[in-house]
Short mmCIF file of C-alpha atoms and ligand atoms in Angstrom, two decimals:
data_model
loop_
_atom_site.label_atom_id
_atom_site.label_comp_id
_atom_site.label_asym_id
_atom_site.label_seq_id
_atom_site.Cartn_x
_atom_site.Cartn_y
_atom_site.Cartn_z
CA MET A 1 -4.35 -19.59 -1.22
CA ASN A 2 -7.38 -22.11 -0.93
CA ARG A 3 -6.58 -23.75 -4.38
CA ARG A 4 -9.67 -25.97 -3.75
CA ASP A 5 -12.02 -23.07 -4.46
CA PHE A 6 -10.26 -20.98 -6.95
CA LEU A 7 -7.85 -23.02 -9.04
CA LEU A 8 -7.77 -20.43 -11.94
CA THR A 9 -5.42 -17.78 -12.93
CA ALA A 10 -6.32 -13.88 -13.22
CA SER A 11 -5.81 -14.01 -17.08
CA ALA A 12 -8.97 -12.25 -18.04
CA ALA A 13 -7.87 -8.95 -16.61
CA ALA A 14 -10.44 -6.46 -16.03
CA LEU A 15 -9.41 -2.67 -16.50
CA LEU A 16 -8.79 -0.24 -14.10
CA PRO A 17 -11.90 1.77 -14.45
CA ASN A 18 -10.47 5.19 -15.09
CA VAL A 19 -7.81 7.51 -14.89
CA SER A 20 -8.50 10.74 -13.36
CA ARG A 21 -6.30 13.70 -14.03
CA ALA A 22 -7.36 16.04 -10.90
CA MET A 23 -7.56 19.28 -12.33
CA GLY A 24 -10.06 21.32 -9.98
CA GLN A 25 -12.26 19.92 -7.46
CA PHE A 26 -12.34 15.96 -8.14
CA ASP A 27 -15.25 13.83 -6.77
CA LEU A 28 -14.67 10.65 -5.32
CA PHE A 29 -17.92 8.71 -4.18
CA ALA A 30 -17.54 5.94 -1.97
CA GLU A 31 -20.23 3.39 -2.60
CA ALA A 32 -21.33 -0.21 -3.05
CA VAL A 33 -20.19 -1.57 -6.56
CA GLU A 34 -20.66 -4.27 -8.54
CA ALA A 35 -17.04 -5.42 -9.69
CA GLN A 36 -15.93 -8.33 -12.16
CA ILE A 37 -13.14 -9.47 -9.78
CA LEU A 38 -13.15 -12.82 -11.12
CA PRO A 39 -12.69 -13.87 -14.76
CA THR A 40 -15.91 -12.55 -16.96
CA GLY A 41 -17.85 -15.30 -18.50
CA GLU A 42 -17.15 -17.91 -15.90
CA TYR A 43 -18.28 -15.65 -12.66
CA SER A 44 -20.62 -13.02 -12.42
CA ALA A 45 -19.55 -9.67 -10.64
CA THR A 46 -18.94 -9.32 -7.10
CA ARG A 47 -21.08 -7.24 -4.66
CA SER A 48 -18.52 -4.82 -2.92
CA PHE A 49 -17.52 -1.35 -2.09
CA GLY A 50 -15.46 0.61 -4.37
CA PHE A 51 -14.97 4.34 -5.35
CA ASN A 52 -16.92 6.17 -8.46
CA GLY A 53 -18.52 2.99 -9.27
CA GLY A 54 -15.55 0.76 -9.79
CA LEU A 55 -12.89 -1.33 -7.62
CA PRO A 56 -10.20 -0.77 -7.49
CA GLY A 57 -11.00 3.26 -7.47
CA PRO A 58 -9.98 5.57 -10.05
CA GLU A 59 -6.53 6.06 -10.68
CA ILE A 60 -5.69 9.58 -9.26
CA ARG A 61 -2.73 11.57 -11.16
CA VAL A 62 -1.34 14.74 -10.38
CA GLN A 63 2.00 16.60 -11.19
CA GLN A 64 4.29 16.73 -8.64
CA GLY A 65 3.64 20.29 -6.85
CA GLN A 66 0.06 20.22 -8.15
CA ARG A 67 -2.56 20.82 -5.62
CA LEU A 68 -5.08 18.04 -5.02
CA ASP A 69 -8.85 19.11 -4.11
CA VAL A 70 -10.70 16.04 -3.61
CA LEU A 71 -14.37 16.24 -2.51
CA LEU A 72 -15.18 12.87 -0.73
CA HIS A 73 -19.12 11.81 -0.68
CA ASN A 74 -20.00 9.01 1.57
CA LYS A 75 -22.90 7.00 -0.15
CA LEU A 76 -22.15 3.93 2.02
CA ASP A 77 -24.70 2.83 4.71
CA GLU A 78 -21.61 3.30 7.20
CA GLY A 79 -19.21 5.82 7.95
CA THR A 80 -15.73 6.02 6.30
CA ALA A 81 -12.65 8.12 5.98
CA VAL A 82 -9.69 8.28 3.18
CA HIS A 83 -6.01 8.12 3.80
CA TRP A 84 -3.28 9.41 1.28
CA HIS A 85 -1.03 6.62 2.00
CA GLY A 86 2.58 7.51 1.82
CA ILE A 87 1.86 11.35 1.07
CA ARG A 88 4.11 13.65 3.22
CA LEU A 89 0.75 15.99 3.69
CA GLN A 90 -0.51 18.40 6.62
CA ASN A 91 -1.81 16.35 9.58
CA ALA A 92 -5.46 17.54 9.07
CA MET A 93 -5.59 15.67 5.49
CA ASP A 94 -4.57 12.44 6.68
CA GLY A 95 -7.83 10.69 6.96
CA VAL A 96 -7.54 9.03 10.20
CA PRO A 97 -10.72 9.05 12.23
CA ILE A 98 -10.48 10.25 15.86
CA LEU A 99 -6.66 11.21 15.38
CA THR A 100 -6.90 13.60 12.66
CA GLN A 101 -10.63 14.38 11.72
CA ASP A 102 -14.21 12.94 12.28
CA ILE A 103 -15.57 9.91 10.78
CA VAL A 104 -17.68 10.94 7.55
CA ASN A 105 -20.81 9.84 8.27
CA PRO A 106 -23.22 8.36 5.53
CA GLY A 107 -24.60 10.88 3.20
CA SER A 108 -21.93 13.41 4.51
CA THR A 109 -18.89 14.64 2.26
CA HIS A 110 -15.42 15.65 3.09
CA THR A 111 -12.93 17.67 1.62
CA TYR A 112 -8.98 16.89 1.40
CA GLN A 113 -6.63 19.31 -0.19
CA PHE A 114 -2.98 18.85 -0.46
CA THR A 115 -0.18 19.41 -2.43
CA PRO A 116 1.79 16.20 -2.77
CA PRO A 117 5.68 17.04 -2.34
CA ASP A 118 7.19 13.97 -3.65
CA ALA A 119 6.79 12.24 -7.21
CA GLY A 120 6.25 8.37 -7.20
CA THR A 121 3.64 5.74 -6.60
CA PHE A 122 1.25 6.21 -3.75
CA TRP A 123 -2.31 5.12 -3.15
CA TYR A 124 -5.51 5.90 -1.26
CA HIS A 125 -7.79 3.86 1.08
CA SER A 126 -10.17 3.86 3.71
CA HIS A 127 -9.03 4.32 7.27
CA TYR A 128 -12.35 3.61 8.80
CA LEU A 129 -12.65 -0.45 9.77
CA SER A 130 -9.96 -0.46 6.94
CA HIS A 131 -9.51 -4.23 7.72
CA GLU A 132 -12.97 -4.46 6.15
CA GLN A 133 -13.49 -1.67 4.18
CA VAL A 134 -10.02 -2.03 2.49
CA ALA A 135 -10.91 -5.58 1.75
CA ARG A 136 -14.11 -4.87 0.22
CA GLY A 137 -12.39 -2.11 -2.38
CA LEU A 138 -12.24 1.18 -0.64
CA MET A 139 -8.83 1.77 -2.41
CA GLY A 140 -7.24 3.09 -5.21
CA PRO A 141 -3.98 4.44 -6.88
CA LEU A 142 -2.59 7.94 -6.53
CA ILE A 143 0.37 8.42 -9.10
CA VAL A 144 2.43 11.58 -8.66
CA GLU A 145 4.19 12.42 -11.97
CA GLU A 146 7.66 13.92 -12.07
CA ALA A 147 8.18 17.24 -13.78
CA ASN A 148 10.57 15.42 -16.71
CA PRO A 149 9.25 11.74 -16.68
CA PRO A 150 11.50 8.92 -17.84
CA ASP A 151 11.81 8.25 -21.42
CA LEU A 152 9.09 5.08 -21.77
CA ASP A 153 6.34 3.70 -24.00
CA HIS A 154 3.77 2.99 -21.01
CA ASP A 155 3.41 3.78 -17.68
CA ILE A 156 1.36 1.07 -16.07
CA THR A 157 -0.28 0.48 -12.66
CA ALA A 158 -0.98 -2.69 -11.09
CA ILE A 159 -3.16 -3.01 -8.03
CA LEU A 160 -2.63 -6.25 -6.27
CA ALA A 161 -5.31 -7.56 -3.93
CA ASP A 162 -6.77 -10.61 -2.77
CA TRP A 163 -10.41 -11.72 -1.96
CA ARG A 164 -12.31 -14.54 0.13
CA LEU A 165 -14.89 -15.50 -2.16
CA ASP A 166 -17.72 -18.07 -1.89
CA GLU A 167 -19.12 -20.32 -4.68
CA ALA A 168 -20.99 -17.68 -5.98
CA GLY A 169 -18.04 -15.62 -6.37
CA GLN A 170 -19.43 -13.13 -3.30
CA LEU A 171 -17.43 -11.97 -0.49
CA THR A 172 -17.77 -13.82 2.65
CA ASP A 173 -18.44 -11.58 5.55
CA ASP A 174 -16.08 -12.91 8.14
CA PHE A 175 -14.06 -9.92 9.02
CA ALA A 176 -11.69 -10.01 11.86
CA THR A 177 -12.33 -13.49 13.19
CA MET A 178 -10.07 -14.34 16.24
CA HIS A 179 -8.34 -17.02 14.38
CA ASP A 180 -7.49 -14.59 11.25
CA VAL A 181 -6.52 -11.70 13.77
CA ALA A 182 -4.08 -13.93 15.77
CA HIS A 183 -2.36 -15.38 12.85
CA ALA A 184 -1.28 -13.74 9.41
CA GLY A 185 -4.59 -12.14 8.82
CA ARG A 186 -7.53 -12.58 6.59
CA MET A 187 -6.07 -14.21 3.32
CA GLY A 188 -8.12 -14.13 0.41
CA ASN A 189 -8.62 -17.53 -1.63
CA PHE A 190 -8.19 -15.48 -4.95
CA ALA A 191 -5.85 -12.92 -5.69
CA ARG A 192 -5.26 -11.06 -8.94
CA ALA A 193 -3.51 -7.90 -10.31
CA PHE A 194 -5.45 -4.94 -11.95
CA LEU A 195 -4.01 -4.07 -14.92
CA PRO A 196 -5.02 -1.73 -17.77
CA ASP A 197 -6.28 -3.31 -21.02
CA LEU A 198 -3.23 -2.91 -23.46
CA LEU A 199 -1.05 -4.99 -25.45
CA LEU A 200 2.88 -4.36 -25.41
CA LYS A 201 5.46 -4.07 -28.25
CA LYS A 202 8.49 -6.38 -27.74
CA GLY A 203 11.49 -4.13 -27.39
CA ALA A 204 9.34 -1.63 -25.53
CA ARG A 205 10.23 0.32 -22.40
CA ILE A 206 7.97 0.30 -19.64
CA ARG A 207 7.32 1.52 -16.14
CA LEU A 208 5.45 -0.91 -13.83
CA ARG A 209 4.08 0.53 -10.57
CA MET A 210 2.78 -2.19 -8.41
CA ILE A 211 0.75 -1.48 -5.15
CA ASN A 212 0.12 -4.23 -2.69
CA ALA A 213 -3.71 -3.18 -1.71
CA ALA A 214 -4.38 -6.51 0.14
CA ALA A 215 -5.50 -6.15 3.70
CA ASP A 216 -2.99 -8.89 5.03
CA ARG A 217 -1.09 -10.85 2.30
CA VAL A 218 2.46 -10.21 1.78
CA PHE A 219 3.15 -10.73 -1.97
CA PRO A 220 6.29 -12.73 -3.04
CA LEU A 221 6.54 -11.57 -6.65
CA THR A 222 8.13 -12.56 -9.95
CA LEU A 223 7.94 -10.83 -13.35
CA THR A 224 8.50 -12.65 -16.50
CA GLY A 225 8.90 -11.17 -19.91
CA LEU A 226 10.31 -8.27 -18.61
CA LYS A 227 14.19 -7.51 -18.19
CA GLY A 228 14.65 -4.32 -16.03
CA ARG A 229 15.46 -3.08 -12.56
CA ILE A 230 13.83 -1.65 -9.45
CA VAL A 231 13.92 2.20 -9.55
CA ALA A 232 11.61 2.96 -6.43
CA PHE A 233 10.24 1.28 -3.18
CA ASP A 234 7.04 3.15 -1.34
CA GLY A 235 7.37 6.08 -4.00
CA MET A 236 10.72 7.11 -3.32
CA PRO A 237 13.38 6.58 -6.06
CA LEU A 238 16.54 4.49 -5.22
CA ALA A 239 19.89 6.18 -5.97
CA GLN A 240 20.64 3.52 -8.15
CA PRO A 241 18.68 0.96 -10.32
CA ARG A 242 18.62 -2.28 -8.51
CA GLU A 243 18.48 -5.73 -9.86
CA PHE A 244 16.07 -8.48 -8.75
CA GLU A 245 14.75 -11.87 -8.91
CA THR A 246 11.92 -11.92 -6.65
CA ILE A 247 10.12 -8.93 -4.98
CA GLU A 248 8.41 -9.21 -1.53
CA LEU A 249 5.72 -6.73 -1.33
CA ALA A 250 4.05 -6.15 2.24
CA PRO A 251 0.42 -4.88 2.55
CA ALA A 252 0.75 -1.19 1.65
CA GLN A 253 4.22 -1.41 0.10
CA ARG A 254 4.88 -0.18 -3.60
CA VAL A 255 7.57 -1.05 -6.23
CA ASP A 256 8.27 0.64 -9.41
CA VAL A 257 10.21 -1.16 -12.07
CA ILE A 258 11.42 0.36 -15.41
CA ALA A 259 12.03 -2.68 -17.92
CA ASP A 260 12.19 -3.57 -21.64
CA VAL A 261 9.74 -5.97 -22.81
CA GLU A 262 10.93 -9.17 -24.20
CA GLY A 263 7.29 -11.31 -24.17
CA THR A 264 4.33 -11.43 -22.43
CA MET A 265 4.46 -9.80 -19.13
CA GLU A 266 3.43 -11.94 -16.35
CA ILE A 267 3.05 -11.02 -12.72
CA SER A 268 2.96 -14.11 -10.22
CA MET A 269 3.44 -14.77 -6.78
CA ALA A 270 5.12 -17.92 -5.55
CA THR A 271 2.91 -20.21 -3.40
CA ARG A 272 3.49 -23.53 -1.81
CA SER A 273 1.78 -25.30 -4.70
CA GLY A 274 3.65 -23.34 -7.17
CA ASN A 275 3.57 -20.14 -9.10
CA TYR A 276 0.04 -18.41 -9.30
CA SER A 277 -0.46 -16.22 -11.94
CA LEU A 278 -1.72 -12.65 -10.74
CA GLY A 279 -1.86 -11.10 -14.21
CA GLN A 280 -0.54 -10.69 -17.78
CA LEU A 281 -0.15 -8.34 -20.52
CA ALA A 282 0.43 -9.93 -23.86
CA THR A 283 2.34 -8.76 -26.81
CA GLU A 284 1.80 -7.59 -30.41
CA GLY A 285 4.23 -6.65 -32.94
CA ASP A 286 7.88 -5.16 -31.93
CA VAL A 287 9.95 -1.78 -31.54
CA GLU A 288 13.65 -1.19 -31.65
CA PRO A 289 14.85 -1.63 -28.20
CA ARG A 290 16.36 1.26 -26.49
CA SER A 291 20.18 1.08 -26.11
CA SER A 292 20.32 3.26 -22.87
CA GLU A 293 20.55 1.53 -19.49
CA ILE A 294 17.40 1.77 -16.99
CA PRO A 295 17.63 5.35 -15.61
CA ALA A 296 17.55 6.56 -12.23
CA LEU A 297 14.50 8.43 -11.26
CA PRO A 298 14.85 12.13 -9.78
CA SER A 299 15.26 11.99 -6.14
CA ASN A 300 12.58 13.36 -3.93
CA ASP A 301 13.19 16.19 -1.65
CA VAL A 302 13.33 14.05 1.96
CA PRO A 303 15.37 15.63 4.86
CA ARG A 304 18.59 14.06 5.33
CA PRO A 305 19.17 12.67 9.06
CA GLY A 306 21.06 14.80 11.56
CA GLU A 307 22.44 13.67 14.82
CA VAL A 308 20.25 10.95 16.65
CA THR A 309 18.38 12.67 19.44
CA GLN A 310 16.22 10.12 20.70
CA GLU A 311 16.51 5.95 20.53
CA LEU A 312 13.12 4.23 20.79
CA THR A 313 11.97 0.56 21.04
CA LEU A 314 8.91 -0.91 19.37
CA ALA A 315 8.16 -4.04 20.59
CA MET A 316 5.77 -6.08 18.37
CA GLN A 317 3.97 -8.55 20.69
CA GLY A 318 1.02 -10.91 20.67
CA GLY A 319 -0.62 -13.46 18.10
CA ALA A 320 -1.06 -16.91 18.08
CA MET A 321 2.02 -18.67 19.55
CA GLY A 322 2.71 -15.17 21.30
CA GLY A 323 1.61 -16.44 24.33
CA ARG A 324 0.57 -13.20 26.02
CA HIS A 325 -2.39 -11.40 24.60
CA GLY A 326 -5.91 -12.55 24.64
CA GLY A 327 -9.58 -11.36 24.08
CA ASP A 328 -10.17 -8.09 22.09
CA ASN A 329 -6.33 -6.98 22.17
CA ILE A 330 -4.76 -10.12 20.28
CA TRP A 331 -1.69 -7.79 19.53
CA ALA A 332 0.39 -5.03 21.23
CA PHE A 333 3.31 -2.56 20.75
CA ASN A 334 5.17 -2.27 24.16
CA ASP A 335 2.45 -4.11 25.99
CA LEU A 336 -0.04 -1.65 25.21
CA SER A 337 -2.94 -2.12 22.29
CA ASP A 338 -5.05 0.26 20.45
CA LEU A 339 -4.55 4.14 20.49
CA GLN A 340 -3.51 5.29 24.01
CA SER A 341 -3.98 9.05 25.21
CA ALA A 342 -0.22 9.49 25.18
CA PRO A 343 1.74 8.87 22.26
CA PHE A 344 4.66 6.31 21.71
CA GLY A 345 6.83 9.02 20.89
CA ARG A 346 6.78 12.85 21.07
CA PHE A 347 9.25 14.81 19.22
CA GLN A 348 10.43 18.35 18.42
CA ARG A 349 9.93 19.42 14.94
CA GLY A 350 13.15 18.18 12.83
CA GLU A 351 14.38 15.57 15.23
CA THR A 352 16.33 12.59 14.04
CA VAL A 353 15.15 9.46 15.86
CA ARG A 354 16.00 5.78 15.50
CA ILE A 355 13.59 3.02 16.40
CA ARG A 356 14.37 -0.17 16.59
CA LEU A 357 11.39 -2.44 15.38
CA VAL A 358 11.33 -5.63 17.34
CA ASN A 359 9.18 -8.62 16.12
CA ASP A 360 8.69 -10.96 18.98
CA THR A 361 6.03 -12.69 17.30
CA SER A 362 5.37 -15.62 15.13
CA PHE A 363 4.24 -13.71 12.02
CA PRO A 364 5.55 -11.10 9.73
CA HIS A 365 4.34 -7.62 10.40
CA GLY A 366 4.41 -4.38 8.04
CA ILE A 367 4.87 -1.58 10.16
CA HIS A 368 3.58 1.86 8.68
CA LEU A 369 4.42 5.66 9.96
CA HIS A 370 1.90 8.13 8.59
CA GLY A 371 3.18 11.59 7.33
CA HIS A 372 6.85 10.72 7.00
CA HIS A 373 9.29 8.32 5.04
CA PHE A 374 12.12 6.67 6.98
CA TYR A 375 15.50 4.96 6.17
CA GLU A 376 16.00 1.25 6.71
CA ILE A 377 19.09 0.89 8.48
CA GLN A 378 21.31 -2.11 6.86
CA ARG A 379 22.71 -4.57 8.94
CA GLY A 380 26.36 -2.78 8.72
CA GLY A 381 25.00 0.38 9.89
CA SER A 382 24.58 2.25 6.71
CA LEU A 383 21.31 4.07 5.39
CA GLY A 384 19.22 1.56 3.26
CA ASP A 385 16.16 2.44 1.25
CA LEU A 386 13.59 5.06 2.13
CA ARG A 387 10.14 3.66 2.94
CA ASP A 388 6.90 4.29 4.55
CA THR A 389 6.21 0.71 5.39
CA SER A 390 8.89 -1.64 6.61
CA LEU A 391 8.41 -5.57 6.56
CA VAL A 392 10.04 -7.20 9.79
CA GLN A 393 9.88 -10.90 9.53
CA ALA A 394 9.01 -12.93 12.64
CA GLY A 395 11.84 -13.07 15.06
CA GLU A 396 13.93 -10.46 13.34
CA THR A 397 14.46 -6.57 14.01
CA GLN A 398 14.88 -3.83 11.97
CA ASP A 399 16.19 -0.32 12.77
CA ILE A 400 14.88 2.66 11.25
CA LEU A 401 15.86 6.16 11.01
CA CYS A 402 13.13 9.25 10.79
CA VAL A 403 13.25 12.88 10.46
CA PHE A 404 10.35 14.21 12.04
CA ASP A 405 9.49 17.03 10.34
CA ASN A 406 5.91 17.10 9.92
CA PRO A 407 4.07 18.64 12.63
CA GLY A 408 0.89 16.60 14.10
CA LYS A 409 -0.46 13.21 15.32
CA TRP A 410 0.80 10.21 13.37
CA MET A 411 -0.14 6.74 13.16
CA LEU A 412 2.28 4.08 13.53
CA HIS A 413 0.63 0.58 12.99
CA CYS A 414 0.94 -2.89 11.48
CA HIS A 415 -0.36 -2.68 7.82
CA MET A 416 -1.79 -6.15 8.05
CA LEU A 417 -5.08 -4.62 8.68
CA SER A 418 -6.44 -7.60 10.60
CA HIS A 419 -3.66 -7.13 13.05
CA GLN A 420 -4.26 -3.28 13.13
CA ALA A 421 -7.88 -4.37 14.05
CA GLY A 422 -6.43 -6.56 16.70
CA GLY A 423 -4.64 -3.68 18.61
CA MET A 424 -1.65 -3.53 16.79
CA LYS A 425 -1.10 0.46 16.49
CA THR A 426 -0.23 3.66 18.28
CA TRP A 427 0.77 7.02 17.40
CA VAL A 428 3.75 9.86 17.41
CA GLU A 429 3.27 13.34 18.03
CA VAL A 430 5.70 15.95 16.37
CA LEU A 431 5.30 19.46 18.08
CU1 C2O B 501 -2.40 2.60 4.44
CU2 C2O B 501 -2.47 3.88 8.40
O1 C2O B 501 -2.20 3.09 6.61
CU1 CU B 502 0.81 -7.44 11.98
#
C-alpha cells in the first residue's frame, strides 16, 4: 500500500447498492458507473465499471436449489462475460470466453441459467480481460442461502478490494504493466471493505461473509469487536467451527465467520506500516447474548474422493526472479503459457485426481479450478478444507484432491489476475 497517496482509512463506508432476491428473470447491466470508492466529502466519485449502476454489483441472493435466471446486458464499449465463481454449474454457464461461450459484445445480451447446488458465499465477476474489468469493478456477491439458516441477528456481506487511484481519486489505467505482471500483480494504493449501512447491537450474533474481490492482493485480515469462529471457506462449511486470530484471504477466496458482537466491528489488514482499517460497523445499544455455541453450517453435498486414478503436477513458473520467461508469457504452468489446444488433464467423469501444486516462483499464487471444489491435503496426508482457490506461497507445494464429476472444459488458473493475464492459465477436460 502506498501510504503517501492515501493515508486515510475507509471508515466512511458507502453501502452495497442493493440486494436482489432473484425471482424470475433478473437483469444484470454491465456499464460505466460513478462510484463513491473514497470517503464521501473528501473525494468525489470515481469513474469506473459496475453492474446495475453501482460498484460492487448488486448482491444476488437465491435459496439453495432455486434456479437463477440472469439476463446480462452489455452496455460497455467493450466485450465482457460473467463467471459465477465457485458455483458447480453446467459448463455452458461458466462464463469463460472461448472455452465455454462467445464474448458478449457491446450492445448484446447473454442468458445465464443455473441452479446453485451448494449453499454459501460465492461471487460473480467478469471473465473477459478480467485483470482490468474486475479491477474496475465488474464484480458482486452471489449468496446462496441454506434452507434452514443458522439463528442470527444479521447476515453481512463484506466485499474487499483495492484500487490504484490518482490524486483526483480516478483510476489509473496502467493495467498489466510488465512490472506488475512479473511481480505480485497490480496492487491498489487504497483498499476497503464495502459493508451495508447498519448499526450493530452488542451481544448480537452475526454472520460475516468476506469476499476478496481484489485483482491481485492477498489480504491478511484481522477482526476486532467480534468473538466467534470461522464456519466456511470458499462457500464450503467446515465440519467444526474453527478459532482464528488472523485470516489470510487470496484473491477470489471467501470466508464466513459467525460471531457475537462485543464492540465496534472492524475489519483491518496487516501492512508493513501497521494495521490498515478496511471498514467498520459501530454499535448502538445491546441485547442479551446467546449462550449457545457458534453452530456449524449444514454441509454441502460434494462427492467424497474415491481411489486416486491420476496423479499430476502443476508447476508454477516464471515471473521476476524466476529466470525463465520473458515477453508476453511471463508466467507458465509446466512450461506452457496461455490456453493451449490440449488440456492440462483429461478425466473420465467421477475420477479422483491428485494434483501437486508446486510453486517454483518468488511470489504467492492463488490457484483456482472452475466447476469443482477440491480438498487441500494437509501435511500429514489427511483431507483438509474444501476450496475452489488454493493459496500456495512462494517455494511451497500444496497437494489437492478433486473428484472431477462435472463434465466440460474448465479453467485452472492463477486468480492473481495480472498473473493470469501474463499467461498463468490452463484448462482441464472432464469427459
Ligand atoms: Cu474467479 Cu476463472 O475465476
Ligand atoms: Cu499468480
